Coordinates of C-alpha atoms (C1' of nucleotides) in Angstrom, one line a residue:
Chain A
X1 CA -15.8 14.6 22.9
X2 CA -16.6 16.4 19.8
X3 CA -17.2 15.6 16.7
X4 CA -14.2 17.1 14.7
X5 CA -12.1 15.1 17.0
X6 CA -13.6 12.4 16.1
X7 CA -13.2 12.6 12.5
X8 CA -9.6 14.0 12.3
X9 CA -8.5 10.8 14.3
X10 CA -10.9 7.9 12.8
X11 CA -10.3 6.0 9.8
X12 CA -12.6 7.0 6.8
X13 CA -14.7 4.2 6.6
X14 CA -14.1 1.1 4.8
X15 CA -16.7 1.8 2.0
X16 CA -14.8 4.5 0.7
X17 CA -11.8 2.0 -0.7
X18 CA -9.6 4.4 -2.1
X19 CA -9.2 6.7 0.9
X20 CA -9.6 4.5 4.0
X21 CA -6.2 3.0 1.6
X22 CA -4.6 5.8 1.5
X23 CA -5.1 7.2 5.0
X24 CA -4.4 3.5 6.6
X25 CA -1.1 3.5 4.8
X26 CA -0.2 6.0 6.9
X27 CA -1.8 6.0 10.0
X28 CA -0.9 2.7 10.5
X29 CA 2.7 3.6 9.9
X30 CA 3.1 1.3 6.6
X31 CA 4.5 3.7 3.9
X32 CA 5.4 7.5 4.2
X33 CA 3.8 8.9 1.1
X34 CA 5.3 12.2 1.1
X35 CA 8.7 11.3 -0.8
X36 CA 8.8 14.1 -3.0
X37 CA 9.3 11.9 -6.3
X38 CA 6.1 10.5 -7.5
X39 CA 5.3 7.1 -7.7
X40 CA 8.1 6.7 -4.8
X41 CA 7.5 5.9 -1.1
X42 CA 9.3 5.1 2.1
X43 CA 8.6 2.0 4.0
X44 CA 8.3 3.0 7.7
X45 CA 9.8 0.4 10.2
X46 CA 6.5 -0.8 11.2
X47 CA 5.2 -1.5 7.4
X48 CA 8.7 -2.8 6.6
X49 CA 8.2 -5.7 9.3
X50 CA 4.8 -6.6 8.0
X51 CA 7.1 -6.8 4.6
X52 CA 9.8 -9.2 6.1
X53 CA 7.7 -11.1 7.2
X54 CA 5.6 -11.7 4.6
X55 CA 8.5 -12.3 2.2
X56 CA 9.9 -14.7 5.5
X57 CA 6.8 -17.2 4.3
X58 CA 7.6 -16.4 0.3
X59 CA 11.6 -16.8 1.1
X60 CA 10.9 -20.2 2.5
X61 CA 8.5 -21.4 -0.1
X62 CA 11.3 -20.7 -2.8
X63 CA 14.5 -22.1 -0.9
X64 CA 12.5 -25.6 -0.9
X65 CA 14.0 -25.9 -4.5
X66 CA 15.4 -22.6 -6.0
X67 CA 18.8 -21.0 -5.2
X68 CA 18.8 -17.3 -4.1
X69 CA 21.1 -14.8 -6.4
X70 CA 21.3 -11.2 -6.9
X71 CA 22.0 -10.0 -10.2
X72 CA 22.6 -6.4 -11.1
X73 CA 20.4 -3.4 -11.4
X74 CA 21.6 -1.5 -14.4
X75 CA 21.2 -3.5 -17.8
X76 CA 22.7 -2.7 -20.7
X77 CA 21.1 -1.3 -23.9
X78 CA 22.3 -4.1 -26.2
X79 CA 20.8 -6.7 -23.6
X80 CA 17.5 -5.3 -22.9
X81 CA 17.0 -4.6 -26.6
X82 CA 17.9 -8.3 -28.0
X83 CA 14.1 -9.8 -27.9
X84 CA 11.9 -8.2 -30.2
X85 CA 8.9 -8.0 -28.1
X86 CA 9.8 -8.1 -24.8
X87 CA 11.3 -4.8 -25.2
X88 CA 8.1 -3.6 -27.2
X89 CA 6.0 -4.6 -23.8
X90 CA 8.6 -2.4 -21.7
X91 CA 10.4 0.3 -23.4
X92 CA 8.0 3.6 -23.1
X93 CA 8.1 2.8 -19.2
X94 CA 12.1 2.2 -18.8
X95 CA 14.2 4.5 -16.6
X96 CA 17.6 4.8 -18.5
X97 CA 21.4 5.7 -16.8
X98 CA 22.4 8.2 -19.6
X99 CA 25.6 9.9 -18.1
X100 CA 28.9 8.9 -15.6
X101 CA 29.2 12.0 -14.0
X102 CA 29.3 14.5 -16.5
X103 CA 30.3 12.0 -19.2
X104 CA 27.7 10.3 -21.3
X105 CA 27.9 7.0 -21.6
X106 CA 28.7 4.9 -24.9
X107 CA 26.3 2.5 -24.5
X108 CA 22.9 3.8 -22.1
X109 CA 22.0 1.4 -19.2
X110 CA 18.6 0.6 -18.0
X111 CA 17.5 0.8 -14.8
X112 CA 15.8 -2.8 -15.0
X113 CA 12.2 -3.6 -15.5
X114 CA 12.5 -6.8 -14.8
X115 CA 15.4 -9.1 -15.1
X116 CA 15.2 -11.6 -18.6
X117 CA 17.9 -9.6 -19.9
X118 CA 19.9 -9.3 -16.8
X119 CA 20.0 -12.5 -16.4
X120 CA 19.7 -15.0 -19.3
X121 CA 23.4 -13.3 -21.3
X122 CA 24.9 -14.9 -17.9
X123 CA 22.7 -18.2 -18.1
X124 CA 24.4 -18.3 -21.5
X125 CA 27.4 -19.3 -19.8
X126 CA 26.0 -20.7 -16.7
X127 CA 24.5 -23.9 -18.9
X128 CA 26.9 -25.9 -21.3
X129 CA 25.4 -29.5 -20.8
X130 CA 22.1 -31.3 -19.7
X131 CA 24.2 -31.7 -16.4
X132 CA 23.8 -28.1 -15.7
X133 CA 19.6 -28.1 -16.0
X134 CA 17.4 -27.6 -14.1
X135 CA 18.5 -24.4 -13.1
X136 CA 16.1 -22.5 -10.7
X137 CA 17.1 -19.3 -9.2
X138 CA 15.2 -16.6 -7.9
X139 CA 15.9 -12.8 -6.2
X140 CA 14.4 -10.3 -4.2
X141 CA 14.9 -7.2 -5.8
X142 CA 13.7 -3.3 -6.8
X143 CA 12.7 -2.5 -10.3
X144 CA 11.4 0.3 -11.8
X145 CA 9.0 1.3 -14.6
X146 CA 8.0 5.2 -15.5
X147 CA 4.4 4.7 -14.6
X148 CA 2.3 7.4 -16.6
X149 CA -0.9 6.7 -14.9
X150 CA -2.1 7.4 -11.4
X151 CA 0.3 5.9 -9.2
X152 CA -0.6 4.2 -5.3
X153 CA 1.4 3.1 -2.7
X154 CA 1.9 -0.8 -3.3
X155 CA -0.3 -1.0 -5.7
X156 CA 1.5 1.4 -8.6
X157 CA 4.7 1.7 -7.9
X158 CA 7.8 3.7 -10.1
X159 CA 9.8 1.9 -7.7
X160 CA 8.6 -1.8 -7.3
X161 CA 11.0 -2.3 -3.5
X162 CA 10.1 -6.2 -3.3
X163 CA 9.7 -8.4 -6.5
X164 CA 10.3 -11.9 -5.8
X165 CA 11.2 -13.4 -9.6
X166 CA 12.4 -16.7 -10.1
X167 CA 14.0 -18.0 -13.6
X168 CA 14.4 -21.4 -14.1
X169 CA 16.0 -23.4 -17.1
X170 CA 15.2 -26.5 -18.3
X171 CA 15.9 -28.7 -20.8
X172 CA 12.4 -29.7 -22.7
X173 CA 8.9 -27.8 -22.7
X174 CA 7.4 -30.6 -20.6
X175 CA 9.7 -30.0 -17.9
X176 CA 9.1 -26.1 -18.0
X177 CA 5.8 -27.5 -18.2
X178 CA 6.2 -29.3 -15.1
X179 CA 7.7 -26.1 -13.2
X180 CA 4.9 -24.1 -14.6
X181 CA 2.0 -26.2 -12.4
X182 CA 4.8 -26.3 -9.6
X183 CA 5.3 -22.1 -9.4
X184 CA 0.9 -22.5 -9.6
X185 CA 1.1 -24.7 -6.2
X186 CA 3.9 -22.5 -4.4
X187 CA 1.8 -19.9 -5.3
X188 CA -1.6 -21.2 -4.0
X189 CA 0.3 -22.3 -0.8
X190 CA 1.6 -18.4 -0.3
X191 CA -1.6 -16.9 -0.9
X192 CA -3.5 -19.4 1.5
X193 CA -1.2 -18.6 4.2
X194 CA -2.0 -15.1 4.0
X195 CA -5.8 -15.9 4.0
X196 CA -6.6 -14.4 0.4
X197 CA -8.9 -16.3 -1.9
X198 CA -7.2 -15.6 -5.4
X199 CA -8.4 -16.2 -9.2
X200 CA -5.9 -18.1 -10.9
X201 CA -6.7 -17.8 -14.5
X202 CA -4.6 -18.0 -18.2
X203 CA -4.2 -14.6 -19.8
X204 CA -5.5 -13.9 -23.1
X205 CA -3.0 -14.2 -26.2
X206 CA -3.4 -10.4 -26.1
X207 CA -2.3 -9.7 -22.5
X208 CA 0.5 -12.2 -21.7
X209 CA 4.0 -11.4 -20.6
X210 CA 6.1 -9.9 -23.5
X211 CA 8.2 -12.3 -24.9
X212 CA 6.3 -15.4 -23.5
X213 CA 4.6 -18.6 -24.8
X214 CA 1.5 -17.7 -22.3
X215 CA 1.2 -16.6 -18.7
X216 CA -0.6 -17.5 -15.7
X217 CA -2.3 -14.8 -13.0
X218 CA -3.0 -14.7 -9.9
X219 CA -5.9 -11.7 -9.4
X220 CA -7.4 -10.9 -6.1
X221 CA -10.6 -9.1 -5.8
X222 CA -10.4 -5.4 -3.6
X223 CA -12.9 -4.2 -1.7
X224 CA -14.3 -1.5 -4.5
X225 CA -14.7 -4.7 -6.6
X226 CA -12.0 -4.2 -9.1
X227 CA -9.4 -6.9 -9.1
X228 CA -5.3 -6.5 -8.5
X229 CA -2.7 -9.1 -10.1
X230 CA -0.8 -10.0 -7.4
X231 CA 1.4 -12.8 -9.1
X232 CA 2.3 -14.2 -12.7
X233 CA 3.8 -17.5 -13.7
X234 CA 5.1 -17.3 -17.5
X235 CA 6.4 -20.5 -19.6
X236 CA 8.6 -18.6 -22.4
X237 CA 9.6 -22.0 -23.9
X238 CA 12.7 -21.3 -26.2
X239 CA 12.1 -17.9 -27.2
X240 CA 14.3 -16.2 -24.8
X241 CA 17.0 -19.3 -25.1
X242 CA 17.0 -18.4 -29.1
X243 CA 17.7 -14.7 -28.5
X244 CA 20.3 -15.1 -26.1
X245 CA 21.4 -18.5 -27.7
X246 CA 21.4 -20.6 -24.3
X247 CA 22.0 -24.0 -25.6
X248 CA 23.0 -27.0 -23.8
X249 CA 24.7 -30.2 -24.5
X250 CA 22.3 -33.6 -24.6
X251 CA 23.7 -37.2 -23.9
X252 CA 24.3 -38.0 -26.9
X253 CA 26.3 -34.7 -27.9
X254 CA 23.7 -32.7 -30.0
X255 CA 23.3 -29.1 -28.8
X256 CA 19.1 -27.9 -28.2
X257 CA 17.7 -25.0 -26.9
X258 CA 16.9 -24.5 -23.2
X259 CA 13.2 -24.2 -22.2
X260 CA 12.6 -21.4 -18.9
X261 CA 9.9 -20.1 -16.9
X262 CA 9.9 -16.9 -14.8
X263 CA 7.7 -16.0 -12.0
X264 CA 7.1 -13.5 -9.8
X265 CA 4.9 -11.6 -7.2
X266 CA 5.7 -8.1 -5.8
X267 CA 5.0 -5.8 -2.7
X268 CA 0.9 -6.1 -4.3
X269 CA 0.8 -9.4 -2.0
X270 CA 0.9 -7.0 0.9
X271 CA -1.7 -4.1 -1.0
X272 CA -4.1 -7.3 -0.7
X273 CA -3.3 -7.9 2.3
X274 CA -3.9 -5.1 3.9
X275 CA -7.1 -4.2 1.8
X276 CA -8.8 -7.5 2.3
X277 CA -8.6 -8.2 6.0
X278 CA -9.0 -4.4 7.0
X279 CA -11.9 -3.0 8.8
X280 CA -13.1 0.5 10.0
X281 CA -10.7 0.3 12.9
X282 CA -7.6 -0.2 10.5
X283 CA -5.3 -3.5 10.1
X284 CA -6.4 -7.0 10.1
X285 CA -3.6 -9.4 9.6
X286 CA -3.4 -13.2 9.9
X287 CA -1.4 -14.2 13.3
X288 CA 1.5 -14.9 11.3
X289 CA 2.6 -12.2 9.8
X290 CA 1.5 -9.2 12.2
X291 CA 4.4 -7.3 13.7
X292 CA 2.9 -7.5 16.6
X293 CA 0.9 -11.0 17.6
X294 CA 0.0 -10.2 21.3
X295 CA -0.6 -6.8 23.1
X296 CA -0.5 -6.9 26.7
X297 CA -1.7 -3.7 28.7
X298 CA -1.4 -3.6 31.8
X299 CA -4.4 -1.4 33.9
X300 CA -3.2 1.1 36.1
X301 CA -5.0 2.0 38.9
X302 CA -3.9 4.5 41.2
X303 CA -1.8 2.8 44.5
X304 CA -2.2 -0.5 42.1
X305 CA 0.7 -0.3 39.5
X306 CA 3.1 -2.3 41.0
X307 CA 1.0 -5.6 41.5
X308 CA -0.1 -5.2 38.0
X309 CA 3.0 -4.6 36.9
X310 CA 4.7 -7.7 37.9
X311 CA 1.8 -9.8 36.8
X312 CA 1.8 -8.4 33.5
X313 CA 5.1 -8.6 33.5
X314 CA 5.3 -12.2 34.1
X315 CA 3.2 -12.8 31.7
X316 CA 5.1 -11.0 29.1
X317 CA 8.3 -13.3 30.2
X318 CA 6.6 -16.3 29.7
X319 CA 5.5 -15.4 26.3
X320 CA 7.8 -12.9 24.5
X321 CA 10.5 -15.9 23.3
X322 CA 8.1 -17.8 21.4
X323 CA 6.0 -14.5 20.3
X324 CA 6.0 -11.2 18.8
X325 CA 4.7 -9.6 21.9
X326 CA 4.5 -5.6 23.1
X327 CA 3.5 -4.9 26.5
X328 CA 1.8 -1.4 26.4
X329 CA 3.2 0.2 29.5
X330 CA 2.8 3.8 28.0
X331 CA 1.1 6.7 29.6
X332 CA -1.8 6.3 27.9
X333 CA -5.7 5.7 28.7
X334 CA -6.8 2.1 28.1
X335 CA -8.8 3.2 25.3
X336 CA -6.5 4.8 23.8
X337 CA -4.0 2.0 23.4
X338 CA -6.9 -0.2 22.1
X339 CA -7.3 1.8 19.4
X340 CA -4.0 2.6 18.2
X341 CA -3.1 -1.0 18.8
X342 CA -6.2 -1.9 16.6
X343 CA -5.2 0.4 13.9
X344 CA -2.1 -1.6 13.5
X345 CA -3.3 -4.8 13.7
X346 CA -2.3 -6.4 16.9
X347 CA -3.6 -10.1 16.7
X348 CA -4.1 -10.8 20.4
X349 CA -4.6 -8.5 23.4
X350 CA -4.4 -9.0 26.9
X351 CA -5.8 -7.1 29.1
X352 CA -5.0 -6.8 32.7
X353 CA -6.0 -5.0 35.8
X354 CA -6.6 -5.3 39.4
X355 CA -9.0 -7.5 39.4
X356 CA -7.4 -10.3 37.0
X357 CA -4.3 -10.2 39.4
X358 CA -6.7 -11.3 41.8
X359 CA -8.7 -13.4 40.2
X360 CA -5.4 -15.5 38.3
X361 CA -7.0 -14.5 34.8
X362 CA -6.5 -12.3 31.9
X363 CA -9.1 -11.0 29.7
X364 CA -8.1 -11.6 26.0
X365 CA -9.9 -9.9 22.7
X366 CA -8.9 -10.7 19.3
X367 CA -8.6 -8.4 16.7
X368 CA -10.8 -9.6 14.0
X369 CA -13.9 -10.4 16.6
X370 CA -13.4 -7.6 19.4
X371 CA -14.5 -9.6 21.8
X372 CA -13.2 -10.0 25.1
X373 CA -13.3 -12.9 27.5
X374 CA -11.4 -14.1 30.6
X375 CA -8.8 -16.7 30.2
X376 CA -7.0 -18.4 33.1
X377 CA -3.6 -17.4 33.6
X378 CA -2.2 -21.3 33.8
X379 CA -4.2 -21.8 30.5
X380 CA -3.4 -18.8 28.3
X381 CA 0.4 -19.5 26.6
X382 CA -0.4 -23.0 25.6
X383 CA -4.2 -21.2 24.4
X384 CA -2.0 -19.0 22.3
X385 CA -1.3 -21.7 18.8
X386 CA -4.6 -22.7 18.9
X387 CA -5.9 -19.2 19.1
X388 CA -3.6 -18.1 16.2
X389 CA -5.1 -21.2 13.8
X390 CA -8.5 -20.4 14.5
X391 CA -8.3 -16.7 13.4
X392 CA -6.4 -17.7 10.8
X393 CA -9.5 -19.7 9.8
X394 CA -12.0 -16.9 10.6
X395 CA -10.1 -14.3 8.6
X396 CA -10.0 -16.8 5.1
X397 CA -13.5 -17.5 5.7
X398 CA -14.9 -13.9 5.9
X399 CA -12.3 -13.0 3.2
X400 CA -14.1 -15.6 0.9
X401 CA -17.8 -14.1 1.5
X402 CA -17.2 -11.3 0.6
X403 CA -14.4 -12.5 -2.4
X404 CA -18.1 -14.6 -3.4
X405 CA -20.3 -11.5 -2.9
X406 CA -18.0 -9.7 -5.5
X407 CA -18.4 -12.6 -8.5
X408 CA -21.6 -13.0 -10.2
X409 CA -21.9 -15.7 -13.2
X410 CA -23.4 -13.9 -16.2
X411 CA -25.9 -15.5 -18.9
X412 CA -25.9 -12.4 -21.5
X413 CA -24.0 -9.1 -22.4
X414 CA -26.5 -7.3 -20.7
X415 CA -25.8 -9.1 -17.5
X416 CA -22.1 -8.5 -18.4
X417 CA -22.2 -4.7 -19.0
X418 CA -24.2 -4.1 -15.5
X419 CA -21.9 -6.5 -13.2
X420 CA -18.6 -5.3 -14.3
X421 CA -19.8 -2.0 -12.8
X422 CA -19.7 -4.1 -9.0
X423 CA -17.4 -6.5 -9.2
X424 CA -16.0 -9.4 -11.5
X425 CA -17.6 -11.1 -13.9
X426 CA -17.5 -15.0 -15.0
X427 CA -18.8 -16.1 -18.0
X428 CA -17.9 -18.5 -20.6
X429 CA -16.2 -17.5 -24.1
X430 CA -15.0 -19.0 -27.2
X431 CA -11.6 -18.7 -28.2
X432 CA -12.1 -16.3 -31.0
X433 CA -10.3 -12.8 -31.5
X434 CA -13.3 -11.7 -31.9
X435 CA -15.4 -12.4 -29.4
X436 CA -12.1 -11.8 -26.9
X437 CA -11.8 -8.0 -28.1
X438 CA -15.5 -7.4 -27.7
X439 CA -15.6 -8.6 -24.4
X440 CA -12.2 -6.6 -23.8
X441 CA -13.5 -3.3 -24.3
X442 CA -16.8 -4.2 -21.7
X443 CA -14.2 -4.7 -18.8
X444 CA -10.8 -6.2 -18.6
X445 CA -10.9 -10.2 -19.6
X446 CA -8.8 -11.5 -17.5
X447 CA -8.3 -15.0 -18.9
X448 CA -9.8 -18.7 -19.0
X449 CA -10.0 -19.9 -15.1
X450 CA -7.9 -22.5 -14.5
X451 CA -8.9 -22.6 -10.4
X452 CA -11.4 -21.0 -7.9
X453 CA -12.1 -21.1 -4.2
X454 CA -15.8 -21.7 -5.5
X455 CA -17.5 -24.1 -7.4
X456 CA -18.6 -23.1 -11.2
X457 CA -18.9 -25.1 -14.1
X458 CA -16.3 -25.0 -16.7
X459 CA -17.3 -25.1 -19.8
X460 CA -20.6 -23.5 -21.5
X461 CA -21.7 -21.6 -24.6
X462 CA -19.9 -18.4 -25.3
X463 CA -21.8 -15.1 -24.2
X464 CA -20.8 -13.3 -27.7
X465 CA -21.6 -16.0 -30.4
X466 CA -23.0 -18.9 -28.5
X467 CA -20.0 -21.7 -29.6
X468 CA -18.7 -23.4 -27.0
X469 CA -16.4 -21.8 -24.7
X470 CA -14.4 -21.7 -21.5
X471 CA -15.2 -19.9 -18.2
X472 CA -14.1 -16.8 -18.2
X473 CA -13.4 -13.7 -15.6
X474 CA -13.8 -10.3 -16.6
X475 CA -13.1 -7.4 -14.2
X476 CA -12.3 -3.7 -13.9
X477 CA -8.6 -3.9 -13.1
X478 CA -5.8 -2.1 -11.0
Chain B
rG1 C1' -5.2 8.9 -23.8
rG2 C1' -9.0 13.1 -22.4
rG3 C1' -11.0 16.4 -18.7
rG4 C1' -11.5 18.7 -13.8
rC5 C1' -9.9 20.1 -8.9
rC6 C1' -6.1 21.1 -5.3
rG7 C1' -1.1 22.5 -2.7
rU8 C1' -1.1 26.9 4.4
rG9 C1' 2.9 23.8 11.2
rG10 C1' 3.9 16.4 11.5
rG11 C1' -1.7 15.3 9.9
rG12 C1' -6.5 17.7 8.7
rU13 C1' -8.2 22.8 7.8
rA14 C1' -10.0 28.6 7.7
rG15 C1' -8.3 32.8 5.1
rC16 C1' -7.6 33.5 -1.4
rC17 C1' -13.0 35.7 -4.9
rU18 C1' -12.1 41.7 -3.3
rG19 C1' -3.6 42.0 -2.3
rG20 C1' -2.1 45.3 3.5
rU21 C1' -4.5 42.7 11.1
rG22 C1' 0.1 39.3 15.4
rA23 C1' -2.4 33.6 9.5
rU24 C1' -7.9 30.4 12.1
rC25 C1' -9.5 26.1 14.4
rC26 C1' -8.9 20.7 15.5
rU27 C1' -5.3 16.9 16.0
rC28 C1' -0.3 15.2 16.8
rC29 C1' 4.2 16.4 19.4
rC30 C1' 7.1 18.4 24.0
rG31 C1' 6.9 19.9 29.5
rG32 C1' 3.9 20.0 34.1
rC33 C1' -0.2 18.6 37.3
rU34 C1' -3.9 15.0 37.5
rU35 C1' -6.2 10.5 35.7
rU36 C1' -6.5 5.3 34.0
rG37 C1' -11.7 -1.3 32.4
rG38 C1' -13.0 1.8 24.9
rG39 C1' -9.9 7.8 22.2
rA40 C1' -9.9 12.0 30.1
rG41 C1' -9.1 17.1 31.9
rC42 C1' -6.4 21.6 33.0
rC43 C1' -2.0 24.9 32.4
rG44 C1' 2.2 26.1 29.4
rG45 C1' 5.2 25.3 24.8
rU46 C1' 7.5 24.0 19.7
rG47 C1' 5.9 24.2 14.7
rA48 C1' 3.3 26.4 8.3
rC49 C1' 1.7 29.8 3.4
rC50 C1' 5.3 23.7 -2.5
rC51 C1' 9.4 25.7 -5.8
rG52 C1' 10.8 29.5 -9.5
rA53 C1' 9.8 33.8 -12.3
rG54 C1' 6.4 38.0 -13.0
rU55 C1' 2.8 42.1 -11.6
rU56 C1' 2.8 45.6 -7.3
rC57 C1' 4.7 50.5 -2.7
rA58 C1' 3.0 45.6 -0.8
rA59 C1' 1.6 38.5 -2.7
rA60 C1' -0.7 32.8 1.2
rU61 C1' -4.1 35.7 -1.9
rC62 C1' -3.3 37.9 -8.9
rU63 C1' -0.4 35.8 -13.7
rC64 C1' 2.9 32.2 -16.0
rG65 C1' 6.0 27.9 -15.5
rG66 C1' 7.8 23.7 -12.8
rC67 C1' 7.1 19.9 -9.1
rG68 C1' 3.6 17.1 -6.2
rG69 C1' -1.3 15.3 -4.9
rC70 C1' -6.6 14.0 -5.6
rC71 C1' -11.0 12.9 -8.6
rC72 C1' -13.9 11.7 -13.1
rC73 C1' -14.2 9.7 -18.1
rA74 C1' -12.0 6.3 -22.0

RNA sequence: GGGGCCGUGGGGUAGCCUGGUGAUCCUCCCGGCUUUGGGAGCCGGUGACCCGAGUUCAAAUCUCGGCGGCCCCA
């Protein structure tokens, strides 16, 4: 084996974040970056199931109390345009429909950025009285924004393929209020399922969601130490329900301004995903979602096929209706398979030969510990749930060492200006403008922490001026 | 926002400076033989100079523009 073999069919390594991310993408068949628009990409079959399901877990979270609609892509000119600032946050990234054909069109339409506008002209006549509220919808939808900067494959996107936003309407700001902590729990529960420890912090006044009262983030940290937003809860109290005028009737016959949220997280879920668990070898993924949760390959020694063949093959009977399971019949070396199996993230593989069909056994290795170990034949399907749980566990735990490696608490500026360099800092700040823009142009701040996997105090003196203030993260950002 | 580098089979590359040979090597892929407990071997095969304009007898190579990609700084 030589060494330029080697290296045109390994992984770069993990320490070198931004290209083990771009060649694992591929080789692991998730997206085909060479659609030639950029900031565009195709989701190969195999990264599309790691998407569905995913979005399977997200999709049920949501139908526990929100309806599913589908509202449409183009939006008109007059619509997008109505609320002052949320059009200031959007409009040097919108994509705009100028012409039918050859005929221009009397009013442009906007390819949307997001749905507010979409939507809330329509909740206008949705809601007439307090019977109608709450209203909690959500979709599952593309949008798109003309990204100047250097655009990624999940991360970046021209083309966001998978936004999960939910609207709901309500009829005082307690009850938004209320929905708000809600969307923070539905959120949590998502993100724990996929094993990534998440900061969930408030945004500074300067960074919120145009057009909203204040918004909530989810940030993950990536391997390089910079963090990604992979989710937002907003309140936007009445200020979207005065622009479009969405009013409703009380009891007692008045007429008061609705009070909505909005929510979403996109395709970045699946970025963190991938870049958290991964390894040298390629994909790590919890149980649950990887396309494929057991491996079987059968050995195939020469004059000894067929006995291994119908073992294995009983085995992959007695398995495949509860399980995602593959059984690796290919012309291919052992070795081989394990790798390319491994690349993709296979949870569970089975291995078996001659000898296991004499023995009774199979020798199992999971993905994330590469070991491998003999399990009985009678004992391995019932073996399997338990198994799943378990690495499950393993992969949150080792996620949140190194999510605690990448967070360091800091006492002075100093500190500040060095950490930011490795990873995210927390410290505490006051709430002044200030103070805020200082520590803005040091790193990104990305807001007062409202929750962390890890145990810091809350309040202390602010690093800038020395007043009280509130822990706070700061980070290089995606 | 500012700066730099790059574009050659499906992927990774050599060639470009100094224009002219049958465009190099690895991998993937296809067929055959053989093999199978961590990327086997041998034989045969398919497949490429980003797009447009210009200079020239002649362009992968030089010039300009477009599109696309990567990296660094703010």
């Amino acid at each position: 084996m030589s060494k330029s073999k080697d290296e045109s069919k390994n992984l770069p390594k993990k320490e070198k974040f931004s290209e083990w991310y771009h060649e694992l993408i591929q080789k692991a068949e998730i997206m085909d970056v060479r659609y030639p628009v950029k900031g565009l990409y195709v989701w190969f079959p195999f990264g599309f199931k790691i998407r569905k399901n995913v979005y399977d877990i997200l999709r049920e979270i949501m139908d526990r109390e929100h309806d599913e609609v589908y509202f449409p892509a183009l939006i008109p000119e007059t619509e997008l345009g109505k609320e002052g600032e949320h059009i200031k946050g959007f409009e040097d990234e919108v994509y705009w429909v100028t012409h039918g054909g050859n005929t221009p069109l009397d009013i442009k339409l906007a390819l949307r950025p997001t749905s507010e506008t979409a939507m809330y002209p329509m909740f206008k006549l949705w809601i007439r009285s307090h019977a109608n509220l709450p209203l909690k919808v959500y979709q599952i939808v593309n949008t798109f924004r003309y990204e100047t900067k250097h655009t990624r494959p999940l991360i970046r996107l021209r083309e966001i393929t998978s936004f999960k936003e939910a609207h709901t309407v309500h009829a005082t700001f307690e009850e938004a209020e209320e929905q708000v902590r809600k969307a923070v729990s539905y959120y949590k529960e998502f993100y724990e399922k996929l094993a990534i420890p998440c900061i969930i912090c408030k945004r500074p006044e300067w960074d919120k969601f145009p057009g909203a009262v204040y918004t909530i983030a989810f940030d993950t940290i990536m391997p390089d130490g910079k963090t990604l937003q992979i989710g937002t809860v907003h309140n936007l109290g009445d200020n979207f329900a005065k622009t479009f005028e969405i009013t409703y009737e009380t009891p007692d016959g008045d007429h008061s301004f609705v009070h909505q949220t909005c929510y979403g997280i996109s395709e970045r879920c699946i970025a963190a995903l991938i870049s958290i668990h991964g390894d040298d070898l390629g994909l790590v993924l919890p149980f649950e979602v990887s396309p494929v949760q057991i491996v079987i390959i059968p050995i195939l020694y020469k004059g000894k096929e067929e006995i291994v063949l119908r073992f294995s093959g009983e085995i992959y009977n007695e398995i495949r209706g509860k399980y995602r399971v593959i059984m690796d019949d290919s012309d291919e070396r052992p070795g081989a398979k394990y790798y390319n199996w491994e690349i993709k993230g296979a949870a569970i593989r089975i291995e078996v030969g001659p000898k296991e069909v004499e023995e009774n056994s199979v020798v199992v290795s999971f993905r994330d510990e590469r070991k491998k170990f003999k399990v009985k034949r009678d004992e391995l399907t019932e073996k399997i749930d338990t198994w799943a749980k378990e690495m499950r566990e393993r992969i949150y735990n080792k996620a949140l060492e190194k999510f605690k490696e990448k967070i360091k608490i800091c006492e002075n500026l100093n500190e500040v200006k060095n950490w930011i360099k490795e990873g995210v800092v927390l410290t505490y700040m006051c709430d002044s403008k200030e103070c805020g823009s200082e520590l803005d142009e040091v790193g990104n701040v990305l807001g007062e922490i409202l929750e962390l996997p890890i145990d810091v105090k809350m309040e202390g003196k602010c690093v800038i001026c020395g007043k009280k203030g509130k822990l706070t993260a700061i980070a290089k950002t995606y």
